[in-house]
């Protein structure tokens, strides 16, 4: 509320805001002083207000991405990592890295996560903003008489304040704090996902390296067999049909080796991107373990996931945000009270002090639209939380079922590979002695290589499924209680 020039029926004894003329001075000097004082006061007030303002600071965009982090910076940050699901680790980039170390590096150096962590600064600023009270409103007017003589300038001033901010401030602060907590949990969940993605890529690279080695070994064997067949056909020992079969076998083996090479290179590029490294950076990994843990109980793991998944905690904090927004909307349905202290002097040099009170009349709006929106938004968040609970249970149950199938298939395949190795060794010894045709030993070796590749693919799939299961449960399974 701002004051007007004629308010003054109620005259309190306090005249702090009253512009008081000098009663003992008459004439031109008094008029000049009276005219100069308001202008000087306005200038002083403007300087005070401008002195408290924040100035603009330029922050340009970068021309290129950040360089790779130094080894020292990575090691220091990894040793003091503070995360609810990831423990700090010691990192030595000169040696091979474990999946846990790769996960921590991804959390520290991933550029997407750096951008997400910038949201924390916004949330902190919003908490600061929610605790601020609105500035008071000051008004000043000067009216100069032009149609009569012997009059003085009319002056009016007012100082107003919106008192509704006093009782809505605690609710606004609660909303901002809950929003900050939601952002923290969202970022922590994204960090957990990024760490898991790095571990998953490490498992994929380990499996693909094994597959590539076996595939190139099979390709070399197929090429050698093709060369021998070409010489045999040239001597007339074999027919052209035998040659075509060898050509097809060598071509298939070469295609499989090249495909494994492409998949491995793509996985390495993806890992470098997840770690925030340049594409040509070389990351040495620890050899993956071939032992697979038994599948956990789905019911128990789902219950633990409900307690430890950070995205569920973030959704819970988001629900608290919208609940606080609804409370704020309910408070804002009541009239907003604006209080203003006014002082004036009319053209007859009559001074007045007064107070003005303004408030909304809750006749038609009563903030019902905002209340309805906030109530529906809170219900939407409740539905999203329930949907996330359902998807968590479904995802974990599906992953465990697939993992159990993979374990059974691997056990069956491994049971075939062990005796097949002995048979192949016996055939190769017999072929070198000339007891059997060499092509028989080569065919047995190719069958063994196919089985070994299939076993390596199953090992890779099981390792990736275990990481995916830990990602879905929200924590390392071996560390959950």
Short mmCIF file of C-alpha atoms in Angstrom, two decimals:
data_model
loop_
_atom_site.label_atom_id
_atom_site.label_comp_id
_atom_site.label_asym_id
_atom_site.label_seq_id
_atom_site.Cartn_x
_atom_site.Cartn_y
_atom_site.Cartn_z
CA UNK A 1 0.00 0.00 0.00
CA UNK A 2 1.23 3.48 -0.79
CA UNK A 3 0.16 6.66 0.95
CA UNK A 4 -1.94 9.46 -0.52
CA UNK A 5 -1.72 13.16 -0.04
CA UNK A 6 -4.84 13.61 2.15
CA UNK A 7 -4.80 10.70 4.63
CA UNK A 8 -4.68 12.00 8.18
CA UNK A 9 -7.98 11.71 10.09
CA UNK A 10 -6.29 9.51 12.71
CA UNK A 11 -3.28 11.40 14.05
CA UNK A 12 -0.91 9.40 16.26
CA UNK A 13 1.52 11.24 18.44
CA UNK A 14 4.53 9.78 16.62
CA UNK A 15 5.61 12.03 13.77
CA UNK A 16 8.67 10.12 12.60
CA UNK A 17 7.57 10.06 8.99
CA UNK A 18 6.12 13.57 8.93
CA UNK A 19 8.03 16.03 6.81
CA UNK A 20 8.13 18.98 9.23
CA UNK A 21 8.66 22.48 7.88
CA UNK A 22 10.60 25.06 9.80
CA UNK A 23 7.86 27.00 11.64
CA UNK A 24 10.17 29.79 12.63
CA UNK A 25 11.27 30.67 9.12
CA UNK A 26 9.15 32.37 6.54
CA UNK A 27 9.86 33.78 3.12
CA UNK A 28 11.95 32.69 0.12
CA UNK A 29 14.77 31.06 2.13
CA UNK A 30 12.27 28.75 3.80
CA UNK A 31 10.69 27.86 0.46
CA UNK A 32 14.07 27.01 -1.10
CA UNK A 33 15.01 24.83 1.87
CA UNK A 34 11.67 23.05 1.73
CA UNK A 35 12.04 22.39 -1.96
CA UNK A 36 15.66 21.20 -1.70
CA UNK A 37 15.16 18.80 1.21
CA UNK A 38 12.92 16.23 -0.56
CA UNK A 39 15.23 16.04 -3.55
CA UNK A 40 18.27 15.53 -1.34
CA UNK A 41 16.48 12.83 0.62
CA UNK A 42 15.53 11.04 -2.59
CA UNK A 43 19.14 11.11 -3.82
CA UNK A 44 20.44 9.74 -0.50
CA UNK A 45 17.82 6.99 -0.50
CA UNK A 46 18.67 6.02 -4.08
CA UNK A 47 22.38 5.80 -3.25
CA UNK A 48 21.69 3.59 -0.23
CA UNK A 49 19.49 1.25 -2.26
CA UNK A 50 21.92 1.01 -5.16
CA UNK A 51 24.81 0.39 -2.79
CA UNK A 52 23.22 -2.85 -1.61
CA UNK A 53 22.58 -4.25 -5.10
CA UNK A 54 24.53 -7.15 -6.59
CA UNK A 55 26.50 -6.24 -9.68
CA UNK A 56 26.62 -8.25 -12.91
CA UNK A 57 29.57 -10.53 -13.56
CA UNK A 58 30.24 -11.92 -17.00
CA UNK A 59 30.65 -15.70 -17.38
CA UNK A 60 31.30 -16.74 -20.96
CA UNK A 61 30.91 -20.19 -22.46
CA UNK A 62 34.01 -22.36 -23.03
CA UNK A 63 35.33 -22.92 -26.53
CA UNK A 64 36.34 -26.56 -25.95
CA UNK A 65 35.74 -29.33 -23.40
CA UNK A 66 37.81 -29.54 -20.27
CA UNK A 67 41.11 -31.40 -20.51
CA UNK A 68 41.40 -34.84 -18.94
CA UNK A 69 41.77 -34.59 -15.15
CA UNK A 70 45.26 -35.10 -13.83
CA UNK A 71 46.25 -38.26 -11.99
CA UNK A 72 46.85 -36.30 -8.80
CA UNK A 73 43.45 -34.63 -8.89
CA UNK A 74 41.67 -37.93 -9.54
CA UNK A 75 43.50 -39.72 -6.75
CA UNK A 76 42.81 -36.92 -4.27
CA UNK A 77 39.11 -36.74 -5.14
CA UNK A 78 38.69 -40.53 -5.08
CA UNK A 79 40.26 -40.78 -1.64
CA UNK A 80 37.81 -38.31 -0.12
CA UNK A 81 34.65 -39.28 -2.02
CA UNK A 82 31.49 -38.77 0.03
CA UNK A 83 28.60 -40.81 -1.34
CA UNK A 84 25.89 -42.84 0.42
CA UNK A 85 26.49 -45.93 -1.74
CA UNK A 86 30.10 -45.63 -2.92
CA UNK A 87 33.15 -45.91 -0.69
CA UNK A 88 36.32 -43.87 -1.30
CA UNK A 89 39.13 -45.79 -3.01
CA UNK A 90 42.82 -45.40 -3.74
CA UNK A 91 43.53 -44.95 -7.44
CA UNK A 92 46.76 -45.55 -9.31
CA UNK A 93 46.24 -44.92 -13.01
CA UNK A 94 49.61 -46.50 -13.78
CA UNK A 95 48.23 -49.94 -12.87
CA UNK A 96 45.11 -51.88 -13.80
CA UNK A 97 41.84 -50.57 -12.39
CA UNK A 98 39.12 -52.55 -10.63
CA UNK A 99 35.40 -52.08 -11.37
CA UNK A 100 34.97 -50.18 -8.09
CA UNK A 101 37.79 -47.79 -8.99
CA UNK A 102 36.26 -47.22 -12.41
CA UNK A 103 32.92 -46.40 -10.79
CA UNK A 104 34.50 -43.79 -8.53
CA UNK A 105 36.37 -42.21 -11.46
CA UNK A 106 33.10 -41.99 -13.38
CA UNK A 107 31.45 -40.19 -10.47
CA UNK A 108 34.31 -37.71 -10.21
CA UNK A 109 35.11 -36.97 -13.85
CA UNK A 110 31.96 -37.64 -15.88
CA UNK A 111 31.01 -34.32 -17.55
CA UNK A 112 27.28 -35.06 -17.44
CA UNK A 113 27.47 -35.54 -13.68
CA UNK A 114 29.36 -32.27 -13.32
CA UNK A 115 26.45 -30.58 -15.07
CA UNK A 116 23.95 -32.33 -12.79
CA UNK A 117 25.87 -31.31 -9.68
CA UNK A 118 25.49 -27.69 -10.78
CA UNK A 119 21.79 -28.14 -9.90
CA UNK A 120 22.84 -28.28 -6.25
CA UNK A 121 23.97 -24.67 -6.45
CA UNK A 122 20.56 -23.69 -7.81
CA UNK A 123 18.81 -25.57 -4.99
CA UNK A 124 21.00 -23.90 -2.36
CA UNK A 125 20.20 -20.50 -3.86
CA UNK A 126 16.49 -21.32 -3.71
CA UNK A 127 16.78 -22.15 0.00
CA UNK A 128 18.49 -18.81 0.53
CA UNK A 129 15.77 -17.04 -1.46
CA UNK A 130 12.99 -18.72 0.54
CA UNK A 131 14.37 -17.31 3.78
CA UNK A 132 14.40 -13.70 2.57
CA UNK A 133 11.61 -11.32 3.51
CA UNK A 134 10.26 -8.97 0.84
CA UNK A 135 11.58 -5.44 0.80
CA UNK A 136 9.32 -2.73 2.19
CA UNK A 137 7.65 -0.45 -0.33
CA UNK A 138 8.38 3.26 -0.14
CA UNK A 139 6.41 5.88 -2.03
CA UNK A 140 6.95 9.62 -2.33
CA UNK A 141 5.02 12.30 -4.18
CA UNK A 142 5.49 16.03 -4.65
CA UNK A 143 2.68 18.30 -5.90
CA UNK A 144 3.42 21.95 -6.68
CA UNK A 145 0.50 24.40 -6.74
CA UNK A 146 0.20 26.38 -9.95
CA UNK A 147 -3.16 28.18 -9.70
CA UNK A 148 -2.86 30.10 -6.43
CA UNK A 149 -0.29 32.03 -4.44
CA UNK A 150 0.72 31.73 -0.83
CA UNK A 151 0.64 27.93 -0.84
CA UNK A 152 3.40 25.43 -0.21
CA UNK A 153 4.29 22.25 -2.06
CA UNK A 154 2.20 19.24 -1.10
CA UNK A 155 4.32 16.28 -0.01
CA UNK A 156 3.19 12.72 0.68
CA UNK A 157 5.19 9.63 1.60
CA UNK A 158 4.36 6.09 2.59
CA UNK A 159 6.14 3.00 3.85
CA UNK A 160 4.35 -0.30 3.21
CA UNK A 161 4.98 -3.97 3.93
CA UNK A 162 3.25 -7.20 2.87
CA UNK A 163 2.73 -9.00 6.18
CA UNK A 164 1.58 -12.24 4.53
CA UNK A 165 5.23 -13.10 3.88
CA UNK A 166 5.73 -13.49 7.63
CA UNK A 167 3.40 -16.46 8.02
CA UNK A 168 4.20 -18.04 4.65
CA UNK A 169 7.98 -17.89 5.16
CA UNK A 170 8.27 -21.15 7.22
CA UNK A 171 6.31 -23.08 4.60
CA UNK A 172 8.38 -21.62 1.75
CA UNK A 173 11.55 -22.57 3.59
CA UNK A 174 10.28 -26.11 4.12
CA UNK A 175 9.52 -26.39 0.41
CA UNK A 176 12.97 -25.13 -0.58
CA UNK A 177 14.76 -27.48 1.85
CA UNK A 178 12.77 -30.46 0.61
CA UNK A 179 13.55 -29.46 -2.98
CA UNK A 180 17.25 -29.23 -2.12
CA UNK A 181 17.10 -32.68 -0.55
CA UNK A 182 15.38 -34.02 -3.65
CA UNK A 183 18.09 -32.59 -5.91
CA UNK A 184 20.83 -34.09 -3.72
CA UNK A 185 19.21 -37.52 -3.86
CA UNK A 186 18.59 -37.22 -7.60
CA UNK A 187 22.24 -36.40 -8.20
CA UNK A 188 23.39 -39.20 -5.88
CA UNK A 189 21.19 -41.66 -7.79
CA UNK A 190 22.61 -40.47 -11.12
CA UNK A 191 26.11 -40.89 -9.70
CA UNK A 192 25.25 -44.43 -8.60
CA UNK A 193 23.93 -45.18 -12.08
CA UNK A 194 27.05 -43.72 -13.72
CA UNK A 195 29.32 -45.78 -11.46
CA UNK A 196 27.32 -48.90 -12.30
CA UNK A 197 27.50 -48.14 -16.01
CA UNK A 198 31.30 -47.92 -15.79
CA UNK A 199 31.41 -51.27 -13.96
CA UNK A 200 29.07 -52.79 -16.55
CA UNK A 201 31.29 -51.57 -19.40
CA UNK A 202 34.32 -53.03 -17.64
CA UNK A 203 32.57 -56.41 -17.49
CA UNK A 204 31.64 -56.08 -21.15
CA UNK A 205 35.20 -55.22 -22.17
CA UNK A 206 36.56 -58.20 -20.24
CA UNK A 207 34.16 -60.56 -21.95
CA UNK A 208 34.70 -59.06 -25.39
CA UNK A 209 38.48 -59.34 -25.05
CA UNK A 210 38.09 -63.05 -24.40
CA UNK A 211 35.67 -63.41 -27.32
CA UNK A 212 37.96 -61.45 -29.62
CA UNK A 213 40.96 -63.61 -28.71
CA UNK A 214 39.05 -66.81 -29.37
CA UNK A 215 37.52 -65.43 -32.56
CA UNK A 216 40.88 -64.40 -34.02
CA UNK A 217 42.33 -67.76 -33.02
CA UNK A 218 39.49 -69.49 -34.86
CA UNK A 219 39.97 -67.17 -37.85
CA UNK A 220 43.68 -68.00 -38.06
CA UNK A 221 42.92 -71.72 -37.85
CA UNK A 222 40.30 -71.39 -40.59
CA UNK A 223 42.75 -69.46 -42.81
CA UNK A 224 45.43 -72.12 -42.27
CA UNK A 225 42.95 -74.84 -43.17
CA UNK A 226 41.96 -72.91 -46.30
CA UNK A 227 45.61 -72.60 -47.36
CA UNK A 228 46.17 -76.34 -46.92
CA UNK A 229 43.00 -77.08 -48.83
CA UNK A 230 44.10 -74.82 -51.68
CA UNK A 231 47.39 -76.70 -51.92
CA UNK A 232 45.60 -80.03 -51.74
CA UNK A 233 43.21 -79.03 -54.51
CA UNK A 234 46.15 -77.88 -56.60
CA UNK A 235 47.73 -81.32 -56.13
CA UNK A 236 44.43 -83.00 -56.96
CA UNK A 237 44.04 -84.56 -53.52
CA UNK A 238 40.73 -82.73 -52.76
CA UNK A 239 37.76 -81.65 -54.82
CA UNK A 240 36.46 -78.15 -55.46
CA UNK A 241 33.52 -78.82 -53.12
CA UNK A 242 35.93 -79.23 -50.20
CA UNK A 243 37.54 -75.92 -51.16
CA UNK A 244 34.24 -74.02 -51.15
CA UNK A 245 33.37 -75.35 -47.72
CA UNK A 246 36.74 -74.14 -46.41
CA UNK A 247 36.24 -70.73 -48.02
CA UNK A 248 32.85 -70.30 -46.35
CA UNK A 249 34.23 -71.42 -42.98
CA UNK A 250 37.18 -68.99 -43.21
CA UNK A 251 34.91 -66.11 -44.24
CA UNK A 252 32.52 -66.75 -41.35
CA UNK A 253 35.39 -66.94 -38.86
CA UNK A 254 36.85 -63.68 -40.18
CA UNK A 255 33.49 -61.91 -39.94
CA UNK A 256 33.07 -63.05 -36.36
CA UNK A 257 36.55 -61.84 -35.42
CA UNK A 258 36.01 -58.44 -37.01
CA UNK A 259 32.62 -58.08 -35.32
CA UNK A 260 34.21 -58.85 -31.94
CA UNK A 261 36.90 -56.24 -32.65
CA UNK A 262 34.29 -53.58 -33.46
CA UNK A 263 32.24 -54.38 -30.36
CA UNK A 264 35.33 -54.21 -28.17
CA UNK A 265 36.40 -50.86 -29.60
CA UNK A 266 32.89 -49.43 -29.13
CA UNK A 267 32.87 -50.59 -25.50
CA UNK A 268 36.24 -48.96 -24.87
CA UNK A 269 35.07 -45.67 -26.36
CA UNK A 270 31.93 -45.84 -24.22
CA UNK A 271 34.01 -46.46 -21.10
CA UNK A 272 36.28 -43.50 -21.85
CA UNK A 273 33.21 -41.29 -22.29
CA UNK A 274 31.73 -42.56 -19.01
CA UNK A 275 35.01 -41.78 -17.23
CA UNK A 276 35.24 -38.30 -18.74
CA UNK A 277 38.41 -39.21 -20.68
CA UNK A 278 39.35 -38.47 -24.26
CA UNK A 279 38.50 -41.20 -26.81
CA UNK A 280 42.16 -42.09 -27.38
CA UNK A 281 42.93 -42.59 -23.67
CA UNK A 282 44.07 -46.08 -22.66
CA UNK A 283 42.47 -47.65 -19.58
CA UNK A 284 43.99 -50.87 -18.26
CA UNK A 285 41.50 -53.12 -16.47
CA UNK A 286 41.91 -55.91 -13.97
CA UNK A 287 41.14 -59.32 -15.46
CA UNK A 288 37.47 -60.07 -14.77
CA UNK A 289 36.57 -62.81 -12.32
CA UNK A 290 34.96 -65.90 -13.79
CA UNK A 291 33.22 -67.05 -10.61
CA UNK A 292 29.56 -66.05 -10.42
CA UNK A 293 27.70 -65.60 -7.15
CA UNK A 294 24.42 -67.44 -6.62
CA UNK A 295 21.25 -65.53 -7.38
CA UNK A 296 19.81 -63.68 -4.37
CA UNK A 297 16.30 -64.23 -3.07
CA UNK A 298 13.98 -61.95 -5.08
CA UNK A 299 11.58 -61.14 -2.23
CA UNK A 300 14.39 -60.20 0.15
CA UNK A 301 16.22 -58.14 -2.47
CA UNK A 302 13.07 -56.24 -3.44
CA UNK A 303 12.45 -55.34 0.20
CA UNK A 304 16.03 -54.10 0.54
CA UNK A 305 15.70 -52.13 -2.69
CA UNK A 306 12.65 -50.32 -1.31
CA UNK A 307 14.80 -49.15 1.61
CA UNK A 308 18.03 -48.29 -0.16
CA UNK A 309 17.22 -47.00 -3.66
CA UNK A 310 18.12 -43.33 -3.80
CA UNK A 311 15.61 -42.57 -6.54
CA UNK A 312 12.79 -43.70 -4.23
CA UNK A 313 14.18 -41.39 -1.54
CA UNK A 314 14.29 -38.58 -4.11
CA UNK A 315 10.66 -39.20 -5.07
CA UNK A 316 9.73 -39.18 -1.39
CA UNK A 317 11.45 -35.81 -1.01
CA UNK A 318 9.64 -34.59 -4.11
CA UNK A 319 6.33 -35.63 -2.57
CA UNK A 320 7.25 -33.58 0.49
CA UNK A 321 7.93 -30.61 -1.80
CA UNK A 322 4.47 -30.80 -3.34
CA UNK A 323 2.86 -31.37 0.06
CA UNK A 324 4.50 -28.16 1.28
CA UNK A 325 3.35 -26.39 -1.91
CA UNK A 326 -0.21 -27.47 -1.12
CA UNK A 327 0.11 -26.13 2.42
CA UNK A 328 1.38 -22.83 1.04
CA UNK A 329 -1.53 -22.64 -1.40
CA UNK A 330 -3.95 -23.23 1.48
CA UNK A 331 -2.36 -20.40 3.46
CA UNK A 332 -2.57 -18.08 0.47
CA UNK A 333 -6.35 -18.50 0.24
CA UNK A 334 -6.69 -16.14 3.21
CA UNK A 335 -6.58 -12.37 2.66
CA UNK A 336 -3.12 -10.89 2.27
CA UNK A 337 -2.64 -8.02 4.67
CA UNK A 338 -0.70 -4.99 3.45
CA UNK A 339 0.24 -2.43 6.10
CA UNK A 340 1.35 1.08 5.20
CA UNK A 341 2.46 4.03 7.34
CA UNK A 342 1.78 7.36 5.65
CA UNK A 343 2.74 10.97 6.20
CA UNK A 344 1.63 14.01 4.23
CA UNK A 345 1.60 17.79 4.09
CA UNK A 346 -0.98 19.54 1.98
CA UNK A 347 -0.64 22.87 0.19
CA UNK A 348 -1.91 24.66 3.29
CA UNK A 349 1.04 23.29 5.32
CA UNK A 350 -1.26 20.97 7.27
CA UNK A 351 0.64 17.89 8.36
CA UNK A 352 -0.96 14.45 8.69
CA UNK A 353 0.20 11.03 9.82
CA UNK A 354 -1.78 7.88 9.15
CA UNK A 355 -1.89 4.18 8.66
CA UNK A 356 -3.44 2.24 5.77
CA UNK A 357 -4.45 -1.40 5.71
CA UNK A 358 -5.24 -3.27 2.52
CA UNK A 359 -6.31 -6.85 1.98
CA UNK A 360 -7.89 -9.05 -0.66
CA UNK A 361 -11.58 -9.84 -0.50
CA UNK A 362 -11.92 -13.64 -0.90
CA UNK A 363 -15.10 -13.54 -2.93
CA UNK A 364 -14.46 -15.38 -6.22
CA UNK A 365 -10.91 -16.67 -6.53
CA UNK A 366 -9.83 -17.58 -2.97
CA UNK A 367 -6.77 -19.25 -4.53
CA UNK A 368 -8.92 -22.26 -5.39
CA UNK A 369 -7.21 -22.80 -8.74
CA UNK A 370 -3.73 -22.99 -7.22
CA UNK A 371 -5.00 -25.29 -4.47
CA UNK A 372 -6.54 -27.63 -7.03
CA UNK A 373 -3.33 -27.69 -9.10
CA UNK A 374 -1.12 -28.40 -6.09
CA UNK A 375 -3.47 -31.09 -4.79
CA UNK A 376 -3.48 -32.81 -8.20
CA UNK A 377 0.31 -32.48 -8.47
CA UNK A 378 0.79 -34.10 -5.08
CA UNK A 379 -1.49 -36.96 -6.13
CA UNK A 380 0.49 -37.30 -9.37
CA UNK A 381 3.71 -37.67 -7.37
CA UNK A 382 2.08 -40.30 -5.17
CA UNK A 383 1.13 -42.25 -8.31
CA UNK A 384 4.69 -41.89 -9.68
CA UNK A 385 6.11 -43.22 -6.42
CA UNK A 386 3.81 -46.24 -6.51
CA UNK A 387 4.72 -46.84 -10.16
CA UNK A 388 8.42 -46.73 -9.29
CA UNK A 389 7.85 -49.30 -6.54
CA UNK A 390 6.13 -51.57 -9.04
CA UNK A 391 8.84 -51.14 -11.70
CA UNK A 392 11.55 -51.81 -9.10
CA UNK A 393 9.95 -55.10 -8.11
CA UNK A 394 9.39 -56.08 -11.74
CA UNK A 395 12.93 -55.17 -12.81
CA UNK A 396 14.61 -57.05 -9.97
CA UNK A 397 12.43 -60.13 -10.41
CA UNK A 398 13.11 -60.20 -14.16
CA UNK A 399 16.86 -59.77 -13.71
CA UNK A 400 17.07 -62.54 -11.12
CA UNK A 401 15.10 -64.92 -13.35
CA UNK A 402 17.39 -64.16 -16.31
CA UNK A 403 20.46 -64.56 -14.09
CA UNK A 404 19.28 -67.95 -12.86
CA UNK A 405 18.69 -69.11 -16.44
CA UNK A 406 22.16 -67.90 -17.41
CA UNK A 407 23.76 -69.77 -14.51
CA UNK A 408 22.05 -73.01 -15.54
CA UNK A 409 23.05 -72.56 -19.17
CA UNK A 410 26.63 -71.81 -18.24
CA UNK A 411 26.89 -74.86 -15.99
CA UNK A 412 25.53 -77.05 -18.78
CA UNK A 413 27.89 -75.55 -21.36
CA UNK A 414 30.91 -75.82 -19.07
CA UNK A 415 30.06 -79.49 -18.52
CA UNK A 416 30.33 -79.95 -22.29
CA UNK A 417 33.55 -77.97 -22.74
CA UNK A 418 35.69 -79.88 -20.22
CA UNK A 419 35.43 -83.33 -21.88
CA UNK A 420 35.48 -81.73 -25.34
CA UNK A 421 38.93 -80.28 -24.61
CA UNK A 422 40.25 -83.74 -23.85
CA UNK A 423 38.72 -85.12 -27.04
CA UNK A 424 40.24 -82.35 -29.16
CA UNK A 425 43.69 -82.88 -27.63
CA UNK A 426 43.43 -86.60 -28.38
CA UNK A 427 42.31 -85.93 -31.96
CA UNK A 428 45.18 -83.50 -32.54
CA UNK A 429 47.71 -86.04 -31.26
CA UNK A 430 46.18 -88.67 -33.48
CA UNK A 431 46.18 -86.31 -36.45
CA UNK A 432 49.84 -85.45 -35.96
CA UNK A 433 50.65 -89.19 -35.96
CA UNK A 434 48.54 -89.73 -39.07
CA UNK A 435 46.10 -92.05 -37.33
CA UNK A 436 43.13 -89.88 -38.40
CA UNK A 437 42.59 -87.29 -41.07
CA UNK A 438 43.81 -83.87 -40.10
CA UNK A 439 40.52 -82.32 -41.12
CA UNK A 440 38.82 -84.33 -38.36
CA UNK A 441 41.07 -82.78 -35.71
CA UNK A 442 40.52 -79.32 -37.20
CA UNK A 443 36.75 -79.79 -37.15
CA UNK A 444 36.90 -80.85 -33.51
CA UNK A 445 39.07 -77.83 -32.66
CA UNK A 446 36.58 -75.51 -34.38
CA UNK A 447 33.71 -77.06 -32.42
CA UNK A 448 35.63 -76.52 -29.18
CA UNK A 449 36.36 -72.89 -30.08
CA UNK A 450 32.68 -72.29 -30.78
CA UNK A 451 31.79 -73.70 -27.37
CA UNK A 452 34.46 -71.57 -25.66
CA UNK A 453 33.17 -68.44 -27.39
CA UNK A 454 29.63 -69.27 -26.28
CA UNK A 455 30.93 -69.79 -22.74
CA UNK A 456 32.73 -66.43 -22.80
CA UNK A 457 29.56 -64.73 -24.05
CA UNK A 458 27.60 -66.30 -21.18
CA UNK A 459 30.25 -65.18 -18.67
CA UNK A 460 30.03 -61.64 -20.03
CA UNK A 461 26.22 -61.67 -19.90
CA UNK A 462 26.19 -62.96 -16.32
CA UNK A 463 28.69 -60.32 -15.21
CA UNK A 464 26.62 -57.57 -16.82
CA UNK A 465 23.41 -58.96 -15.33
CA UNK A 466 24.95 -58.96 -11.85
CA UNK A 467 25.94 -55.31 -12.20
CA UNK A 468 22.46 -54.49 -13.51
CA UNK A 469 20.97 -56.31 -10.52
CA UNK A 470 23.06 -54.21 -8.13
CA UNK A 471 22.02 -51.06 -9.97
CA UNK A 472 18.36 -52.03 -9.65
CA UNK A 473 18.70 -52.87 -5.94
CA UNK A 474 20.42 -49.57 -5.15
CA UNK A 475 23.55 -50.95 -3.46
CA UNK A 476 26.24 -53.60 -3.80
CA UNK A 477 24.48 -56.88 -3.05
CA UNK A 478 27.35 -58.37 -1.08
CA UNK A 479 27.36 -55.28 1.17
CA UNK A 480 23.62 -55.13 1.85
CA UNK A 481 22.35 -56.24 5.19
#
